[in-house]
CSV table of C-alpha atoms in Angstrom, one decimal:
chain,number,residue,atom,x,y,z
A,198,UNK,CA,4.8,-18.1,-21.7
A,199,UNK,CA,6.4,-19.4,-18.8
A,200,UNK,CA,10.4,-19.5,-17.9
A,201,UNK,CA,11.8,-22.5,-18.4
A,202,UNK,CA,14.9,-24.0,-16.5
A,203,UNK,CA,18.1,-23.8,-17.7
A,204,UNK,CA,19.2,-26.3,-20.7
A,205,UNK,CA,21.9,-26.3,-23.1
A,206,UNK,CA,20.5,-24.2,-26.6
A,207,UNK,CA,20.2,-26.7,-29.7
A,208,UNK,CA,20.8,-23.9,-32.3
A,209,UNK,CA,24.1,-22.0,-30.7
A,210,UNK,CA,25.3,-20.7,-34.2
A,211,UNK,CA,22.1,-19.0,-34.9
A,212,UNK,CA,21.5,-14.9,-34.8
A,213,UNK,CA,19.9,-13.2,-32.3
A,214,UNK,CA,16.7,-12.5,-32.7
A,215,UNK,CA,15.8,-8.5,-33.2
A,216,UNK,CA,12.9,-7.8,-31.8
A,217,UNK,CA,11.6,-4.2,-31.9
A,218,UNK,CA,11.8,-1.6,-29.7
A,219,UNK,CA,8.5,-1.1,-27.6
A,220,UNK,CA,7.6,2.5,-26.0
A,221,UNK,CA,4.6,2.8,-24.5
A,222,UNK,CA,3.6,2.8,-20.7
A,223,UNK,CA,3.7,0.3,-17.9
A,224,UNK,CA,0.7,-2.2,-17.7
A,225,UNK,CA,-1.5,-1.0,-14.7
A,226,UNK,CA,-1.0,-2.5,-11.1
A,227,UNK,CA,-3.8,-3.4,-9.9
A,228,UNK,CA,14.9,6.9,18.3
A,229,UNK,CA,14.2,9.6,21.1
A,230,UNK,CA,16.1,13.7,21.9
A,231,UNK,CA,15.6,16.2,23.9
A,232,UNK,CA,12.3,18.1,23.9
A,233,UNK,CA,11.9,20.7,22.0
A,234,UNK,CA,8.7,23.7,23.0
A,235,UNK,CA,6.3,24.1,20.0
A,236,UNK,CA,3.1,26.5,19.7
A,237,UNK,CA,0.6,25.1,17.9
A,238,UNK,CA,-1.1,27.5,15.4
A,239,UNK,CA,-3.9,28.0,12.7
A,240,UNK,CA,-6.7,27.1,15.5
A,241,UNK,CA,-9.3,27.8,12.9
A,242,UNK,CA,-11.3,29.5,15.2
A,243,UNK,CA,-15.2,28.8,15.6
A,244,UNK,CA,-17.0,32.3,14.8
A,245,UNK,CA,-19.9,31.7,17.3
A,246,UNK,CA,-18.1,30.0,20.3
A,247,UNK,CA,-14.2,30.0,19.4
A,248,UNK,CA,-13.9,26.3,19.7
A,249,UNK,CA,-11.3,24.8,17.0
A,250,UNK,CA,-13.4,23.2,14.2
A,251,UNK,CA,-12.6,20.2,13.4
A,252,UNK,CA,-13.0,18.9,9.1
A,253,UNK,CA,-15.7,17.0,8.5
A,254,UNK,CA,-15.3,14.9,5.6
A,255,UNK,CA,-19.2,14.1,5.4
A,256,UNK,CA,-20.0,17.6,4.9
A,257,UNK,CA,-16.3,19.0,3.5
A,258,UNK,CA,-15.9,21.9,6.0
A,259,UNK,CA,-14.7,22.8,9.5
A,260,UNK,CA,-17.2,21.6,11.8
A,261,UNK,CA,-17.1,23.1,15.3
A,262,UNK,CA,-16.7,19.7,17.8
A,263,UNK,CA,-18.2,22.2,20.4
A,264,UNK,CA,-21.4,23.8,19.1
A,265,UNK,CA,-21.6,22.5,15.7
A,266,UNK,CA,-21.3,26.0,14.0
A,267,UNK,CA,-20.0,25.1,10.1
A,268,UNK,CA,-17.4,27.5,8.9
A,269,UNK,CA,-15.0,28.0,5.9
A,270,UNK,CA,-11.4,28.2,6.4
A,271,UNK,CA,-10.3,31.4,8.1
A,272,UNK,CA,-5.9,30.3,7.8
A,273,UNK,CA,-3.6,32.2,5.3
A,274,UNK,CA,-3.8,30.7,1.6
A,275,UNK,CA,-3.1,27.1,0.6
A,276,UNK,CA,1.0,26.3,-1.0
A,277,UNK,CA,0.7,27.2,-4.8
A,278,UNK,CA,1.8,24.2,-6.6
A,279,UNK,CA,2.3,20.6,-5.6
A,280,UNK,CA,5.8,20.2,-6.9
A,281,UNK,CA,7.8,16.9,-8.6
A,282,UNK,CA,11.2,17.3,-6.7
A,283,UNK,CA,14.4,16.0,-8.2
A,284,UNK,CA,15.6,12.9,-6.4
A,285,UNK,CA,19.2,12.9,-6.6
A,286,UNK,CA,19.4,16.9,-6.0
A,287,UNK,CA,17.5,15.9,-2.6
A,288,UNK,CA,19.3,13.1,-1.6
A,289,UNK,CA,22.8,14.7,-2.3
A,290,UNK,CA,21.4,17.9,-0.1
A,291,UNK,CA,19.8,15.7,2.6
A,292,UNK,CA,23.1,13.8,3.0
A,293,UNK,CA,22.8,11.5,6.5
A,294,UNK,CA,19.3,13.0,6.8
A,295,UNK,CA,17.9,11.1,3.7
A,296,UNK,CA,18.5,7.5,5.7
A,297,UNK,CA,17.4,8.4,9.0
A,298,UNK,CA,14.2,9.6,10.9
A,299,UNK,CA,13.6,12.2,13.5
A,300,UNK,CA,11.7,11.3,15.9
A,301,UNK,CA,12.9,13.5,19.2
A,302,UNK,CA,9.8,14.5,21.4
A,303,UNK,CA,8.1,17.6,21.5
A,304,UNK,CA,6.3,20.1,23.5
A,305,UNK,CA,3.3,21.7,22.3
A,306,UNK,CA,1.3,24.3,24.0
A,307,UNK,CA,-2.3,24.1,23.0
A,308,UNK,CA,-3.6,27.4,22.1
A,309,UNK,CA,-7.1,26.7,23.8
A,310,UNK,CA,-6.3,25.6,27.0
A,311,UNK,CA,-2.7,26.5,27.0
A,312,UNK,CA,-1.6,23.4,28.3
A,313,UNK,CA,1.9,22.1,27.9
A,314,UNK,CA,1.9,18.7,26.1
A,315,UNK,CA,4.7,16.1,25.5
A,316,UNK,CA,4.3,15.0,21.7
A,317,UNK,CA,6.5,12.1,20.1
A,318,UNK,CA,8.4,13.2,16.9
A,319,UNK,CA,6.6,10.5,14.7
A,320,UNK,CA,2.9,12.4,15.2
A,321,UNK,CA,2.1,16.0,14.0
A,322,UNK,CA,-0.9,16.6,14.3
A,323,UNK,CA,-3.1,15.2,17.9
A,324,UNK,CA,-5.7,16.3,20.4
A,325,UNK,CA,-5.1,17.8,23.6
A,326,UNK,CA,-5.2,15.5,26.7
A,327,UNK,CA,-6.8,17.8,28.8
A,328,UNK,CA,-9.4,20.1,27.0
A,329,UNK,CA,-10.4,17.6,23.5
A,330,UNK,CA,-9.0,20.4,21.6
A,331,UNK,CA,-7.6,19.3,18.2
A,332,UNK,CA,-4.3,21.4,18.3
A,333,UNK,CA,-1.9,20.6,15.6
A,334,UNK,CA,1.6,21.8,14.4
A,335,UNK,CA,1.4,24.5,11.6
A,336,UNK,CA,2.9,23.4,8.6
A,337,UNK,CA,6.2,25.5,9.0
A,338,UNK,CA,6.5,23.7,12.5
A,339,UNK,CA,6.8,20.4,11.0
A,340,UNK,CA,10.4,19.3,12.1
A,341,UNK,CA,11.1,16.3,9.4
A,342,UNK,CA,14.0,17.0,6.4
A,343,UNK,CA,11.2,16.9,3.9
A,344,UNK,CA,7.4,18.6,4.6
A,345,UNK,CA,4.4,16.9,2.8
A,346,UNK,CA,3.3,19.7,-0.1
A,347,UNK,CA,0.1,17.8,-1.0
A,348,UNK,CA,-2.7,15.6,0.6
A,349,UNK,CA,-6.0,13.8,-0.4
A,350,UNK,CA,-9.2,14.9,1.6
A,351,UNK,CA,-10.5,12.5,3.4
A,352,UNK,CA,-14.3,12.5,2.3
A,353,UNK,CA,-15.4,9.1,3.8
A,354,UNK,CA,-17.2,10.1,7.2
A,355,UNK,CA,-16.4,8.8,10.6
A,356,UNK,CA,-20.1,6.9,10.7
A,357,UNK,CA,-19.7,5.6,7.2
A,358,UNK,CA,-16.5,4.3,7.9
A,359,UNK,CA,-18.2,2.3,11.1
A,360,UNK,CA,-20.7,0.9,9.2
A,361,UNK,CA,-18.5,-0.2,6.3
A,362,UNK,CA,-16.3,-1.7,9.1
A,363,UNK,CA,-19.6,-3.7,10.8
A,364,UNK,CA,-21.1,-4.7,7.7
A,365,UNK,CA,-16.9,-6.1,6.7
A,366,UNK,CA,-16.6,-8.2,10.0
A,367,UNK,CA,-20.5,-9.1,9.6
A,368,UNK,CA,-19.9,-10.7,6.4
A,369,UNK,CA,-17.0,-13.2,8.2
A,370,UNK,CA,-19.0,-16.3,8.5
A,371,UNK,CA,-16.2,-17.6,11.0
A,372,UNK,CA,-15.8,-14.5,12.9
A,373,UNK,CA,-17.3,-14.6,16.5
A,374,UNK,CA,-20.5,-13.2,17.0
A,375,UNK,CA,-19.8,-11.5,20.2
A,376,UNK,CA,-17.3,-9.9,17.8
A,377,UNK,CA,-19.8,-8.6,15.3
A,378,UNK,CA,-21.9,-7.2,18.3
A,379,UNK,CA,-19.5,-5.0,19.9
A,380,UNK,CA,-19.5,-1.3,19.3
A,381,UNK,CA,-15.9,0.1,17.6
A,382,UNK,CA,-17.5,3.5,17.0
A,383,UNK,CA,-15.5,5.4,20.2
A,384,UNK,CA,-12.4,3.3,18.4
A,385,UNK,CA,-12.1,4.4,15.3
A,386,UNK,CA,-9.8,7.5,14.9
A,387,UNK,CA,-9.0,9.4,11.3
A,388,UNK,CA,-5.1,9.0,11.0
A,389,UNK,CA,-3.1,10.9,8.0
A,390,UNK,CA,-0.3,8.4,6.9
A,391,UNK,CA,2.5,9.4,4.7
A,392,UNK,CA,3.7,8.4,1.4
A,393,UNK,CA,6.4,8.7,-1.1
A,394,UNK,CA,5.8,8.7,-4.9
A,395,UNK,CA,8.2,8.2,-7.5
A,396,UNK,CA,7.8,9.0,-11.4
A,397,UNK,CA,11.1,7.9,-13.5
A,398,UNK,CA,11.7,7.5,-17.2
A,399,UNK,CA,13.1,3.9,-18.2
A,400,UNK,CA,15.5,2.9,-21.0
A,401,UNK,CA,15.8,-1.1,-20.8
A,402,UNK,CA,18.0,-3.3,-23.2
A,403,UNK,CA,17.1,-6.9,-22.5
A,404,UNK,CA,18.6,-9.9,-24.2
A,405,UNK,CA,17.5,-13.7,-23.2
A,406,UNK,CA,17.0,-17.2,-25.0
A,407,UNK,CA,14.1,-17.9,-26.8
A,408,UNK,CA,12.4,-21.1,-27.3
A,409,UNK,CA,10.2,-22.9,-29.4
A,410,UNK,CA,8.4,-26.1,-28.8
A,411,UNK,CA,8.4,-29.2,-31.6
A,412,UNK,CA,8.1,-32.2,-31.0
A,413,UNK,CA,9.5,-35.9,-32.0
A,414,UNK,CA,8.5,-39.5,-31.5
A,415,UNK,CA,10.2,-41.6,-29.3
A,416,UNK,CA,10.5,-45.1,-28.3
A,417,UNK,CA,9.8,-46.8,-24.9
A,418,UNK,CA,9.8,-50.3,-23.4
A,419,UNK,CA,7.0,-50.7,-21.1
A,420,UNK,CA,6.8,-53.6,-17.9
A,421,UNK,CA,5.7,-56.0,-20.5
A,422,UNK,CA,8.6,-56.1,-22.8
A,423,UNK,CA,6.3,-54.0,-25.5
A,424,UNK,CA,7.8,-51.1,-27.5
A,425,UNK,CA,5.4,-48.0,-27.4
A,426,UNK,CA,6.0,-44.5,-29.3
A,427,UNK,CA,5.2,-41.6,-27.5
A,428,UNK,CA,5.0,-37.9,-28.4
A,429,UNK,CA,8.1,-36.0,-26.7
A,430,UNK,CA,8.3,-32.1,-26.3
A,431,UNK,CA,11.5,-30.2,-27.2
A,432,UNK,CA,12.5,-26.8,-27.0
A,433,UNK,CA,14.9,-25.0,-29.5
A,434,UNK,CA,16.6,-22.3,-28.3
A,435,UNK,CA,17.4,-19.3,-30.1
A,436,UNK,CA,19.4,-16.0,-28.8
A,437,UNK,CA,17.1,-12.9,-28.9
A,438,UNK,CA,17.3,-9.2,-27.6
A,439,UNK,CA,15.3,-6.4,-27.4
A,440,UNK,CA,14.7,-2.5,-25.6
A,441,UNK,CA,11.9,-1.5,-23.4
A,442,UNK,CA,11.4,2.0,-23.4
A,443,UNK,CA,8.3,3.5,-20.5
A,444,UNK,CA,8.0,5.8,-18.0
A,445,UNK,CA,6.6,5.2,-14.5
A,446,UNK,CA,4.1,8.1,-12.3
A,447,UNK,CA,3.4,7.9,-8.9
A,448,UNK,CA,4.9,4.7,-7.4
A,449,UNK,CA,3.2,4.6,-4.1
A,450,UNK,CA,5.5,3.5,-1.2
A,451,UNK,CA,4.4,4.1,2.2
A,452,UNK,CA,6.3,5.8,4.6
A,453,UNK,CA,4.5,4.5,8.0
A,454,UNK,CA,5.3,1.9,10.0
A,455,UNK,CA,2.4,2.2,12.4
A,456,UNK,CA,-0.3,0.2,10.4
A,457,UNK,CA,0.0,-3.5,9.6
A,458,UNK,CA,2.1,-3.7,6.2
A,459,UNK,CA,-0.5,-6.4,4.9
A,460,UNK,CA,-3.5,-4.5,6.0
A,461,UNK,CA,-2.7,-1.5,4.3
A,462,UNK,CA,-2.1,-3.0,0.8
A,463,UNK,CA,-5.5,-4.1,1.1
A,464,UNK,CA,-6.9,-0.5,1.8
A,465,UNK,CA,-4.6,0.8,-1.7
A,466,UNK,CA,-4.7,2.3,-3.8
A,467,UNK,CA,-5.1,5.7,-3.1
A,468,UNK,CA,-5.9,7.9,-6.1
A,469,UNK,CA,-3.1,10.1,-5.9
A,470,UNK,CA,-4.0,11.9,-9.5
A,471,UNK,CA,-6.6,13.8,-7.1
A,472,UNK,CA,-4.1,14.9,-4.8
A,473,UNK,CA,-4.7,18.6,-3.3
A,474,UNK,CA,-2.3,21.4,-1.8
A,475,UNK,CA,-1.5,20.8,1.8
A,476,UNK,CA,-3.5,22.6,4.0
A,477,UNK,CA,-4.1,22.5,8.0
A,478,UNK,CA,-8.0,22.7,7.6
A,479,UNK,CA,-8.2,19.2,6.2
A,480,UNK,CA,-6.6,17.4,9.0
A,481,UNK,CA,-7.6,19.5,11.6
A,482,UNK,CA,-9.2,17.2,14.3
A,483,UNK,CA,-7.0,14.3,12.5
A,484,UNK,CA,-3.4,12.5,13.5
A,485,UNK,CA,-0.2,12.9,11.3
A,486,UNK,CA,2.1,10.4,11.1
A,487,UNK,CA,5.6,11.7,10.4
A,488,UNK,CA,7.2,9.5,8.0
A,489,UNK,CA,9.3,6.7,9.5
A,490,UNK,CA,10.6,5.4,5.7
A,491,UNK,CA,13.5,7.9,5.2
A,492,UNK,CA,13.5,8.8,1.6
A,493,UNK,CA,16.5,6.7,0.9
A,494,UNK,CA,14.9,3.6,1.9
A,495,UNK,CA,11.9,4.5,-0.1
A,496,UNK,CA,13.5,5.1,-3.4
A,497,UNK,CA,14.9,1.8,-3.2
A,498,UNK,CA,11.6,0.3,-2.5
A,499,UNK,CA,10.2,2.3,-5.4
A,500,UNK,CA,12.7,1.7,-8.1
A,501,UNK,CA,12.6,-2.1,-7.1
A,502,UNK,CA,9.1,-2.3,-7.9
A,503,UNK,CA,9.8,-0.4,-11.2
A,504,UNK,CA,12.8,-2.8,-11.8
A,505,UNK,CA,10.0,-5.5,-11.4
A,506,UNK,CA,7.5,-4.0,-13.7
A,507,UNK,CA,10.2,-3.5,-16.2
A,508,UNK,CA,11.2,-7.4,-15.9
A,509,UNK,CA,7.5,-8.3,-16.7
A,510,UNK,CA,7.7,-6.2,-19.5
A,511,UNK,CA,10.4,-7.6,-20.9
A,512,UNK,CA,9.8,-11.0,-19.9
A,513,UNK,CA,6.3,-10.3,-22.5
A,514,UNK,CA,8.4,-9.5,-25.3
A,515,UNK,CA,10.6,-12.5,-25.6
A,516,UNK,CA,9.1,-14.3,-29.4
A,517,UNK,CA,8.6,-17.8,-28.9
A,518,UNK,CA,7.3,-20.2,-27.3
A,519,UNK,CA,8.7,-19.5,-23.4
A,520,UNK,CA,12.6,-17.9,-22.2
A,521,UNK,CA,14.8,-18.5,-20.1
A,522,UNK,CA,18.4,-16.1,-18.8
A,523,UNK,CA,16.2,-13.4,-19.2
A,524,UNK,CA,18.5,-10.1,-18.4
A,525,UNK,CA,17.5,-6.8,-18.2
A,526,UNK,CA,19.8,-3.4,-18.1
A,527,UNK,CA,18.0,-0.6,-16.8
A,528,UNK,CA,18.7,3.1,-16.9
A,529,UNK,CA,16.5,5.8,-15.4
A,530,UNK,CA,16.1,9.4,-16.2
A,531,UNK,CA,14.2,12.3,-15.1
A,532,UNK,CA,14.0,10.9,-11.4
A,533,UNK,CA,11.8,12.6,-8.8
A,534,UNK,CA,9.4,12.4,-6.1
A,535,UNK,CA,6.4,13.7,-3.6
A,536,UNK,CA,6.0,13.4,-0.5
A,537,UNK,CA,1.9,13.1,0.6
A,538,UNK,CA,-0.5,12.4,2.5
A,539,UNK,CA,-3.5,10.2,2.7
A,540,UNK,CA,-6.4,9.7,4.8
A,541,UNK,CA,-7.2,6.1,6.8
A,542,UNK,CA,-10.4,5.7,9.4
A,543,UNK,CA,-8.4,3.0,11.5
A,544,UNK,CA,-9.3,0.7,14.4
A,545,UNK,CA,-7.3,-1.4,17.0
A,546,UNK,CA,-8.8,-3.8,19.2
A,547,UNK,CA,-7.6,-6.6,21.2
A,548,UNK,CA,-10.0,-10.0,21.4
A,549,UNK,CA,-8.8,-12.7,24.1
A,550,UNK,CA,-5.4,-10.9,24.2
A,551,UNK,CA,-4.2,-10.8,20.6
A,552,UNK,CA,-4.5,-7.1,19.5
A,553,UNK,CA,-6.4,-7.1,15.7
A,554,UNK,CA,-6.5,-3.8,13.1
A,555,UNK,CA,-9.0,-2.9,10.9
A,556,UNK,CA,-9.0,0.4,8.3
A,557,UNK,CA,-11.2,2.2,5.6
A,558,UNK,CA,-9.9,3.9,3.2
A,559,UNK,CA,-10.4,7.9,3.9
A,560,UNK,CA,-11.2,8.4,0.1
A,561,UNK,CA,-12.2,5.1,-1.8
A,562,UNK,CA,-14.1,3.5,0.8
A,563,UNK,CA,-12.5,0.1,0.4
A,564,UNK,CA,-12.7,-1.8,4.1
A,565,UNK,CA,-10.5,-4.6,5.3
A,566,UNK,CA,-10.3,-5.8,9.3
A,567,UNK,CA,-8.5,-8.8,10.4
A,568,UNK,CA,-11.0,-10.9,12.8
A,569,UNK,CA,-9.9,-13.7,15.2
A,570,UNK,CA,-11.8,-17.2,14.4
A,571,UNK,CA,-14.5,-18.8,16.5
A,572,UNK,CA,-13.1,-22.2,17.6
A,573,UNK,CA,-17.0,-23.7,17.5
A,574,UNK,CA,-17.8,-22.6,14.3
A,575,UNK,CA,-14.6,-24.3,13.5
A,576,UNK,CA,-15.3,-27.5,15.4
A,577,UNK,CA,-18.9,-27.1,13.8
A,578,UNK,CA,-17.5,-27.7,10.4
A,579,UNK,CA,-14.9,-30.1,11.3
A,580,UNK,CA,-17.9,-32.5,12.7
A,581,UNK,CA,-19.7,-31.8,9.7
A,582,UNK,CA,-17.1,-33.0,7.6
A,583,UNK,CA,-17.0,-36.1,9.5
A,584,UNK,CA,-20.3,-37.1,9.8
A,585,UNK,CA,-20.1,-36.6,6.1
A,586,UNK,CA,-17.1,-39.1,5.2
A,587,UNK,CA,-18.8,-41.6,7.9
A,588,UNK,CA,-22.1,-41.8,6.1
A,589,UNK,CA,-20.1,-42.3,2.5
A,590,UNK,CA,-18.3,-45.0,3.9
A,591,UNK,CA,-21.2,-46.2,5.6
A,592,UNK,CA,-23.9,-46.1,1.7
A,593,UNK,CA,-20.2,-47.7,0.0
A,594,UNK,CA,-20.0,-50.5,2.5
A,595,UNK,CA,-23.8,-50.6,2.3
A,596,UNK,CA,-23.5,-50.7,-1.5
A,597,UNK,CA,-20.7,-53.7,-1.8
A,598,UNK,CA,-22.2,-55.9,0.8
């Protein structure tokens, strides 16, 4: 069924046409401040050397980076619940805070070396510049309106994410190969990226004009004076309405604005129904983003792309033959929202100047890197394709003579 463009209906006098209420679910998709002194905490402290263990997602514990000592978590319990907050309750209490970011710099004092570092607002969690350790902000330090409650684990491995990332640009016939030879593994760093997910319940009246094809004969004069009959399509339109009723979980909308937009949809989605109780352990040895979206800006993202689903629904059940003036009047209910975290192996290189980002999904595996094109494999094919078109023209002038 396709939407047709706008024409004049043939039946106006006729009733609407009822169509049934349908319930069921959607279809599947496929700034700078003053500094402010922070102490980082929860070291998770190596029993044998008292490094800070880093998690490993290869082997799902804290890894010591120093002496390789493996060790379960040793920090206070894990947030009870990961909890479905009302939206408008949040964005009435937030007020100016739910459409603006805070991204004033910090100072941290890493509790291994004790050195004083200068952190930007929009990172949580880092390493320290001077002794490797991976100090990061304790959950209660993290300065943003709204904390992340929940995270996925990251349980794709730093060497499986390189090879996934060779074996991607490998596979790019058009890549360079000096490209394809280099070593990214010192590049690759595990960032945590924020998200927003909305669930809603939808109540959606839709009216629009319905049409059904027939067809009549008609006459037409050709260029030699000759009368031909022909077959002409018509469309009757007919008034018809309808009501949608669904309910949308976890609409994904990402709160960074580090990574490439376009290189990230390609890396989604994340499977948020696995989604575990923040805790420091799991991105120990990992950056944090802070979210950059404010949670304003996010909502409208994410009821958009509801609005959208709805449309296609709608749009679906129009009877007939195609539609056009297709309306839809929305009402949401039961409106809320998390605010997560998920896991990205991610790499940034530059190649003749132009800088270039690759990722691997932390928990799917699912690779994607852009790759700059070799201009003589390029010039290759475009010589190909000529000697080609010579030698036809050559066997049809061959053929005719």
């Amino acid at each position: 069924m396709t939407d047709a463009p706008p024409a004049s209906p043939e039946d106006e006098t006729a009733e609407p046409v009822e169509v049934p209420p349908r319930k069921g679910p959607p279809p599947l998709p496929r700034p700078g401040g003053t500094a402010a002194e922070v102490r980082s905490l929860e070291r998770h402290v190596c029993p044998e050397c008292g490094g800070k263990g880093e998690w490993s997602a290869a082997k799902k514990k804290l890894v010591c980076p120093y002496c390789g000592t493996e060790f379960a978590r040793v920090a206070p319990p894990p947030l009870p619940d990961i909890t479905e907050h009302d939206l408008d309750a949040m964005l009435a209490r937030l007020g100016d805070k739910a459409t603006t970011v805070d991204t004033k710099v910090r100072k941290v004092k890493c509790t291994h070396c004790h050195a004083i570092l200068e952190r930007s607002g929009d990172t949580v969690a880092q390493s320290c510049d001077f002794c490797g350790s991976p100090e990061l902000l304790d959950y209660e330090d993290i300065e943003a309106p709204i904390r992340p409650e929940s995270l996925l684990p990251a349980v794709v491995s730093k060497q499986e994410a390189y090879q996934a990332l060779k074996q991607f640009l490998s596979s790019k016939w058009l890549a360079p190969n000096d490209l394809k030879r280099k070593n990214w593994v010192d590049r690759i760093h595990g960032i945590y990226l924020p998200y927003w997910t909305f669930d809603s319940a939808a109540e959606c009246p839709w009216t629009a004009d319905s049409g059904t094809y027939y067809y009549v004969t008609v006459r037409d004069r050709g260029p030699d004076g000759k009368v031909r009959r022909r077959q002409e399509r018509r469309t009757r339109w007919r008034p018809a309405r309808g009501h949608v009723s669904t309910w949308f979980d976890d609409i994904a909308i990402s709160g960074s604005h580090g990574m490439q937009g376009d290189l990230l949809r390609r890396l989604e989605p994340f499977p948020l129904k696995e989604l575990t109780p923040y805790e420091t352990r799991f991105v120990s040895g990992w950056e944090v983003e802070q979210y950059q979206v404010p949670l304003l800006d996010a909502a409208r993202q994410g009821f958009g792309v509801m609005q959208e689903s709805l449309r296609g629904m709608c749009a679906r059940e129009v009877p007939g033959d195609t539609y056009r003036n297709l309306r839809i009047s929305p009402a949401y209910s039961g409106k809320t929202f998390k605010h997560v975290l998920v896991p990205v192996w991610l790499v940034s290189y530059r190649y003749r100047g132009k800088l270039y980002q690759g990722g691997v999904n932390a928990v799917t595996r699912e690779t994607y890197a852009k790759s700059p094109l070799s201009p003589w494999k390029i010039m290759g094919i475009v010589v190909a394709i000529l000697i080609i078109v010579i030698m036809v023209l050559a066997f049809l002038a061959a053929t005719q003579a």
